[in-house]
Amino acid sequence: MTDSSHIRVISDGPDYFAALQQIISEARRVLHVQYYIFAGDQTGNLIFTALEKAAYRGVNVYVVVDAFGSSDFQRKFGHRAAAAGIHFREFGRWRFGKRWQSGRRLHHKVVVADHEILLVGGINVADKYMGLGAAPWLDYAVLVKGGIAQDAHAFCEALFAKKHLTLRRMKGDNWLVANPRAEVRIRRNDWLWGRSEISRSYLEAVTMARHNVYIIASYFLPGRKIKKRIQDAAARGADVRFLMASESDIPFMKGASRYLYRWMFKYGIRVYEYQPGMVHGKVAMADDYWLTIGSYNLNNLSDLGSLELNVEMQSQQLALDWKDHFLDLLEHRSVEIRLSTKTRFRWVTMAFDWFSYQVMKGAERFLLRLTGRKENSAS
């Protein structure tokens, strides 16, 4: 979608996987690959074969996948990984006689090549993201070259090696110059090590916004503090718009998000639903300058149950280009939802939405008790 010196914003699956294959094929020394979902389907086999070839030509390949999200990776690719010399481990699998999944999930979608190239987004490795058999899910990633890739490499290396003290000390507070008109930094969330950098960035950006806040929100279930900041931005005159999913792959999530529409309408927040297919993107822009893209969703699961990683940018050019793309999506591929939309707000639908919201918020409250934490600053 957007291509400027050393930064490229990618807005669909086929472009993403073309870029990913190019990064892997051109790597010469080391590759770090981390995904929540690395499926054993056609797309998964395509990308794993590229990693396999890289390992055979002498590249040190390190792969971390989430044990829950990528439950079939070991069965599909384990022997091939061992034969090729790929360094591989699963994240979040506990063993007590039988296998039990831990509550902390690796939600990253990160690739780092040769300390020089970084690819971060919300796109997993699976057919549904490529668009095989159906329209690709609406999702985004950002490719950045330069010093930020070195920071990402250090983080991925520490995570693979389980260097917990190193992970605890690492902070994503330093802005790096990607080109003369753009600064970038890595932001991460990991409740175990007290990292809420992405959450904090959302809070700060929405609090400071005076002109606009545009968000693509999959799995939207915000907590009270970020809700308050969003409604305050709208109340002071900012143009606040959300692009939401018209359907969801998670039971009750669509109803729970739709339950919030009345709150959004009350404060003049405009809501659109994407029509061609699923929305999986996690992107936010404020005041035509601040932009964040990555794996983080506006809900407590991303705050308190997952490792998340975003690339945050300060660039008028990148923000305005993405704004044009966003507004085009709203006009040509989405439907604006209004309070008067009869089929959306009949009492049966409203009752289902209320029930869905209670179910999802109940699950979040259980997660809060499980982690022993209160809602954090962005919840």
Coordinates of C-alpha atoms in Angstrom, one line a residue:
M1 CA 0.0 0.0 0.0
T2 CA 2.6 2.6 1.1
D3 CA 6.2 2.5 0.0
S4 CA 8.7 5.0 1.1
S5 CA 12.4 4.8 1.8
H6 CA 13.1 1.9 4.2
I7 CA 9.4 1.6 5.3
R8 CA 6.6 -0.3 3.4
V9 CA 3.1 -0.8 4.8
I10 CA 1.5 -4.0 3.4
S11 CA -2.3 -4.3 3.2
D12 CA -3.2 -7.7 2.1
G13 CA -2.2 -11.4 2.2
P14 CA -0.8 -12.1 -1.2
D15 CA 1.5 -9.0 -1.0
Y16 CA 2.5 -10.0 2.5
F17 CA 3.5 -13.5 1.5
A18 CA 5.3 -12.3 -1.6
A19 CA 7.4 -10.0 0.6
L20 CA 7.9 -12.8 3.2
Q21 CA 9.2 -15.2 0.6
Q22 CA 11.6 -12.5 -0.8
I23 CA 13.0 -11.8 2.7
I24 CA 13.6 -15.5 3.3
S25 CA 15.1 -16.1 -0.1
E26 CA 17.5 -13.2 0.2
A27 CA 18.6 -13.9 3.8
R28 CA 22.3 -14.8 4.0
R29 CA 23.2 -15.2 7.7
V30 CA 20.3 -15.4 10.2
L31 CA 16.5 -15.5 10.3
H32 CA 14.2 -15.2 13.3
V33 CA 10.6 -16.2 12.6
Q34 CA 7.9 -16.0 15.3
Y35 CA 4.2 -16.7 14.7
Y36 CA 1.1 -17.4 16.7
I37 CA -0.4 -19.5 13.8
F38 CA 1.9 -21.4 11.4
A39 CA -0.5 -23.8 9.8
G40 CA 0.3 -27.1 8.2
D41 CA -1.7 -26.1 5.1
Q42 CA -0.7 -25.1 1.6
T43 CA 0.5 -21.6 2.7
G44 CA 2.3 -23.1 5.7
N45 CA 4.1 -25.6 3.5
L46 CA 5.1 -22.9 1.0
I47 CA 6.7 -20.7 3.7
F48 CA 8.3 -23.6 5.6
T49 CA 9.8 -24.9 2.3
A50 CA 11.4 -21.4 1.9
L51 CA 12.8 -21.6 5.4
E52 CA 14.1 -25.1 4.7
K53 CA 15.9 -23.9 1.6
A54 CA 17.4 -21.0 3.6
A55 CA 18.7 -23.4 6.2
Y56 CA 20.2 -25.8 3.6
R57 CA 22.2 -22.9 2.1
G58 CA 23.7 -22.1 5.4
V59 CA 21.4 -19.5 7.0
N60 CA 20.8 -19.9 10.8
V61 CA 17.0 -20.2 11.0
Y62 CA 15.3 -19.8 14.4
V63 CA 11.5 -20.5 14.5
V64 CA 9.2 -20.0 17.5
V65 CA 5.5 -20.8 17.2
D66 CA 2.8 -20.8 19.8
A67 CA 2.0 -24.3 21.0
F68 CA -1.8 -23.6 21.0
G69 CA -2.1 -21.5 17.8
S70 CA 0.3 -23.8 15.8
S71 CA -0.7 -27.1 17.4
D72 CA 0.0 -29.1 14.2
F73 CA 3.4 -27.5 13.4
Q74 CA 5.4 -30.2 15.1
R75 CA 3.5 -33.0 13.4
K76 CA 3.7 -31.4 10.0
F77 CA 7.2 -29.9 10.0
G78 CA 9.1 -31.2 13.0
H79 CA 11.1 -33.9 11.2
R80 CA 11.8 -31.6 8.3
A81 CA 13.0 -28.9 10.6
A82 CA 15.4 -31.3 12.4
A83 CA 16.7 -32.6 9.1
A84 CA 17.4 -29.1 7.8
G85 CA 19.0 -27.9 11.0
I86 CA 16.3 -25.3 11.8
H87 CA 16.3 -24.3 15.4
F88 CA 12.8 -24.7 16.6
R89 CA 10.7 -24.5 19.7
E90 CA 7.1 -24.2 20.8
F91 CA 6.1 -21.4 23.1
G92 CA 3.7 -22.0 26.1
R93 CA 3.6 -25.8 26.4
W94 CA 3.8 -27.2 29.9
R95 CA 4.4 -30.9 30.5
F96 CA 3.0 -32.5 33.6
G97 CA 2.5 -36.1 32.5
K98 CA 0.1 -35.0 29.8
R99 CA 0.5 -31.8 27.9
W100 CA -1.2 -28.7 29.3
Q101 CA -1.3 -25.3 27.7
S102 CA -0.2 -22.3 29.7
G103 CA -2.4 -19.2 29.7
R104 CA 0.4 -17.0 28.2
R105 CA 0.4 -17.0 24.5
L106 CA 2.9 -15.9 21.8
H107 CA 0.8 -13.7 19.6
H108 CA 3.7 -12.3 17.5
K109 CA 3.9 -12.2 13.7
V110 CA 7.5 -11.2 13.4
V111 CA 10.4 -12.0 10.9
V112 CA 13.9 -10.5 11.2
A113 CA 16.5 -11.2 8.6
D114 CA 20.3 -10.5 8.9
H115 CA 19.9 -7.9 11.6
E116 CA 18.7 -5.6 8.8
I117 CA 15.1 -6.3 7.7
L118 CA 12.1 -6.4 10.0
L119 CA 8.5 -7.6 9.1
V120 CA 5.8 -7.1 11.7
G121 CA 2.1 -7.3 11.5
G122 CA -1.1 -9.2 12.3
I123 CA -0.9 -11.7 9.5
N124 CA -0.4 -15.4 10.4
V125 CA 0.9 -18.1 8.1
A126 CA -2.2 -19.9 6.9
D127 CA -4.4 -20.2 3.8
K128 CA -7.1 -17.9 5.1
Y129 CA -4.6 -15.0 5.3
M130 CA -3.3 -15.8 1.8
G131 CA -6.9 -15.9 0.5
L132 CA -6.9 -19.5 -0.8
G133 CA -10.5 -20.7 -1.2
A134 CA -12.0 -17.3 0.0
A135 CA -11.2 -13.6 0.1
P136 CA -8.1 -13.0 2.2
W137 CA -8.7 -11.6 5.7
L138 CA -8.2 -7.9 5.9
D139 CA -4.9 -7.5 7.7
Y140 CA -1.7 -5.4 7.7
A141 CA 2.0 -5.5 8.2
V142 CA 5.0 -3.2 8.0
L143 CA 8.4 -3.9 6.5
V144 CA 11.2 -1.7 7.9
K145 CA 14.9 -1.7 7.1
G146 CA 17.7 -0.3 9.4
G147 CA 18.5 0.0 13.0
I148 CA 15.1 -1.1 14.3
A149 CA 15.7 -4.6 12.8
Q150 CA 18.8 -4.9 15.1
D151 CA 16.6 -4.2 18.1
A152 CA 14.0 -6.7 16.9
H153 CA 16.8 -9.3 16.4
A154 CA 18.0 -8.9 19.9
F155 CA 14.5 -9.3 21.3
C156 CA 13.8 -12.4 19.2
E157 CA 17.1 -13.9 20.1
A158 CA 16.5 -13.4 23.8
L159 CA 13.0 -14.9 23.5
F160 CA 14.2 -18.0 21.7
A161 CA 17.0 -18.5 24.2
K162 CA 14.7 -17.8 27.2
K163 CA 16.9 -15.0 28.5
H164 CA 14.2 -13.8 30.9
L165 CA 16.3 -11.1 32.6
T166 CA 17.3 -9.7 29.2
L167 CA 13.6 -9.6 28.1
R168 CA 12.6 -7.9 31.3
R169 CA 15.2 -5.1 30.8
M170 CA 14.4 -4.5 27.1
K171 CA 12.3 -1.4 26.5
G172 CA 10.9 0.0 23.2
D173 CA 11.1 3.6 24.2
N174 CA 13.7 4.9 21.8
W175 CA 12.7 6.3 18.5
L176 CA 14.9 5.5 15.5
V177 CA 15.1 7.4 12.2
A178 CA 13.9 5.2 9.4
N179 CA 14.1 8.0 6.8
P180 CA 14.3 11.8 7.0
R181 CA 10.5 12.0 7.4
A182 CA 9.8 9.0 9.7
E183 CA 10.7 7.7 13.1
V184 CA 9.9 4.2 14.2
R185 CA 10.1 2.1 17.3
I186 CA 9.2 -1.4 18.5
R187 CA 6.5 -1.6 21.2
R188 CA 5.5 -4.7 23.1
N189 CA 3.1 -6.0 25.6
D190 CA 4.0 -8.9 28.0
W191 CA 2.2 -8.9 31.3
L192 CA 4.7 -11.3 32.9
W193 CA 7.5 -8.8 32.6
G194 CA 5.4 -5.7 33.2
R195 CA 5.5 -4.5 29.7
S196 CA 2.4 -2.5 28.5
E197 CA 4.1 -0.4 25.9
I198 CA 1.5 -0.8 23.1
S199 CA -1.3 -0.2 25.5
R200 CA 0.4 3.0 26.8
S201 CA 0.9 4.2 23.3
Y202 CA -2.7 3.8 22.4
L203 CA -3.7 5.7 25.5
E204 CA -1.3 8.5 24.8
A205 CA -2.2 8.9 21.2
V206 CA -5.9 8.9 21.7
T207 CA -5.5 11.3 24.7
M208 CA -3.5 13.8 22.6
A209 CA -5.7 13.5 19.4
R210 CA -7.4 16.7 18.4
H211 CA -8.3 16.1 14.7
N212 CA -8.9 12.4 14.1
V213 CA -8.6 8.8 15.4
Y214 CA -9.0 6.0 12.8
I215 CA -8.9 2.4 14.0
I216 CA -9.3 -1.0 12.3
A217 CA -10.4 -3.1 15.2
S218 CA -10.7 -6.9 15.1
Y219 CA -11.8 -8.5 18.3
F220 CA -12.8 -5.2 19.8
L221 CA -13.6 -5.4 23.5
P222 CA -11.9 -2.4 25.2
G223 CA -11.7 -1.8 28.9
R224 CA -13.0 1.3 30.7
K225 CA -9.9 3.5 30.5
I226 CA -9.3 3.3 26.8
K227 CA -13.1 3.6 26.2
K228 CA -13.1 6.8 28.3
R229 CA -10.2 8.2 26.2
I230 CA -11.9 7.4 23.0
Q231 CA -15.2 9.0 24.0
D232 CA -13.3 12.0 25.2
A233 CA -11.6 12.4 21.9
A234 CA -14.9 12.3 20.1
A235 CA -16.5 14.7 22.6
R236 CA -13.8 17.3 22.0
G237 CA -14.5 17.2 18.3
A238 CA -12.0 14.7 16.8
D239 CA -13.3 12.6 13.9
V240 CA -13.4 9.1 15.5
R241 CA -14.1 6.2 13.2
F242 CA -13.8 2.4 13.6
L243 CA -13.8 -0.2 10.9
M244 CA -15.1 -3.5 12.4
A245 CA -15.8 -7.0 11.3
S246 CA -19.2 -7.9 9.9
E247 CA -18.5 -11.5 11.1
S248 CA -16.1 -13.2 13.5
D249 CA -14.3 -16.5 13.8
I250 CA -14.6 -16.4 17.6
P251 CA -18.0 -17.4 19.1
F252 CA -19.7 -14.4 20.8
M253 CA -17.0 -11.9 19.8
K254 CA -19.1 -10.2 17.1
G255 CA -22.1 -9.9 19.4
A256 CA -19.9 -8.6 22.2
S257 CA -18.4 -5.9 19.9
R258 CA -21.8 -5.0 18.5
Y259 CA -23.1 -4.5 22.0
L260 CA -20.7 -1.5 22.2
Y261 CA -22.2 0.2 19.2
R262 CA -24.8 2.1 21.2
W263 CA -22.0 3.5 23.4
M264 CA -20.1 4.6 20.3
F265 CA -23.2 6.2 18.7
K266 CA -23.9 8.1 21.9
Y267 CA -20.5 9.9 21.6
G268 CA -20.7 10.5 17.8
I269 CA -18.2 7.7 17.0
R270 CA -18.8 6.4 13.5
V271 CA -18.9 2.7 13.0
Y272 CA -18.4 0.8 9.7
E273 CA -18.4 -2.9 9.0
Y274 CA -16.2 -4.4 6.3
Q275 CA -18.2 -6.4 3.8
P276 CA -15.9 -8.6 1.6
G277 CA -14.8 -10.9 4.5
M278 CA -13.1 -11.2 7.8
V279 CA -11.3 -8.3 9.5
H280 CA -8.1 -9.3 11.3
G281 CA -6.1 -6.1 11.1
K282 CA -4.9 -4.2 14.1
V283 CA -4.1 -0.6 13.0
A284 CA -4.6 2.8 14.5
M285 CA -3.8 6.3 13.3
A286 CA -4.2 9.7 15.1
D287 CA -3.9 13.3 13.9
D288 CA -2.4 12.3 10.5
Y289 CA 0.9 11.6 12.1
W290 CA 0.9 8.7 14.5
L291 CA 0.5 5.1 13.2
T292 CA 0.8 1.7 14.8
I293 CA 0.6 -1.7 13.2
G294 CA 1.1 -5.2 14.7
S295 CA -0.5 -8.0 16.6
Y296 CA -2.1 -6.0 19.4
N297 CA -5.9 -6.0 19.8
L298 CA -7.9 -3.6 21.9
N299 CA -9.0 -6.1 24.5
N300 CA -7.7 -7.5 27.8
L301 CA -6.4 -10.7 26.2
S302 CA -3.8 -8.6 24.4
D303 CA -3.1 -6.8 27.6
L304 CA -2.9 -9.7 30.0
G305 CA -2.8 -13.0 28.2
S306 CA -0.4 -12.6 25.2
L307 CA 3.0 -11.5 24.1
E308 CA 2.3 -8.7 21.5
L309 CA 4.6 -6.7 19.2
N310 CA 3.8 -3.6 17.1
V311 CA 5.8 -1.2 15.1
E312 CA 4.9 2.4 15.9
M313 CA 5.6 5.2 13.5
Q314 CA 5.6 9.0 13.5
S315 CA 5.4 10.2 10.0
Q316 CA 2.9 12.5 8.2
Q317 CA 3.5 10.9 4.9
L318 CA 2.9 7.3 6.1
A319 CA -0.1 8.4 8.2
L320 CA -1.7 10.3 5.3
D321 CA -1.2 7.5 2.9
W322 CA -2.8 5.0 5.3
K323 CA -5.6 7.5 5.9
D324 CA -6.4 7.6 2.2
H325 CA -6.5 3.8 2.2
F326 CA -8.7 3.7 5.3
L327 CA -11.2 6.2 3.9
D328 CA -11.3 4.3 0.6
L329 CA -12.2 1.1 2.5
L330 CA -15.0 2.9 4.3
E331 CA -16.4 4.3 1.1
H332 CA -16.1 1.4 -1.3
R333 CA -15.9 -1.9 0.8
S334 CA -17.8 -1.1 4.0
V335 CA -21.3 -0.2 5.3
E336 CA -21.8 2.5 7.9
I337 CA -23.8 1.2 10.8
R338 CA -26.4 3.6 12.3
L339 CA -28.7 3.3 15.3
S340 CA -31.6 3.3 12.8
T341 CA -30.3 0.1 11.1
K342 CA -33.4 -2.0 11.9
T343 CA -32.0 -5.5 11.4
R344 CA -29.1 -4.7 13.7
F345 CA -31.0 -3.5 16.8
R346 CA -34.1 -5.6 17.1
W347 CA -34.7 -6.8 20.6
V348 CA -33.6 -10.3 19.8
T349 CA -30.3 -9.1 18.4
M350 CA -29.8 -6.7 21.4
A351 CA -30.4 -9.5 23.8
F352 CA -27.9 -11.8 22.1
D353 CA -25.4 -9.0 22.0
W354 CA -25.8 -8.3 25.7
F355 CA -25.4 -12.0 26.5
S356 CA -22.3 -12.2 24.2
Y357 CA -20.8 -9.2 26.0
Q358 CA -21.3 -10.7 29.4
V359 CA -19.8 -14.0 28.3
M360 CA -16.7 -12.3 26.8
K361 CA -16.2 -9.9 29.7
G362 CA -16.7 -12.8 32.1
A363 CA -13.8 -14.6 30.4
E364 CA -11.7 -11.5 30.7
R365 CA -12.5 -11.2 34.4
F366 CA -11.4 -14.8 34.8
L367 CA -8.2 -14.0 33.0
L368 CA -7.6 -11.0 35.4
R369 CA -8.0 -13.2 38.4
L370 CA -5.8 -15.9 36.9
T371 CA -3.0 -13.4 36.4
G372 CA -3.6 -11.7 39.7
R373 CA -3.8 -8.3 38.1
K374 CA -6.2 -5.4 37.8
E375 CA -7.0 -3.9 34.4
N376 CA -3.9 -2.1 33.3
S377 CA -3.5 1.5 32.0
A378 CA -5.1 0.8 28.6
S379 CA -7.9 -1.5 29.7

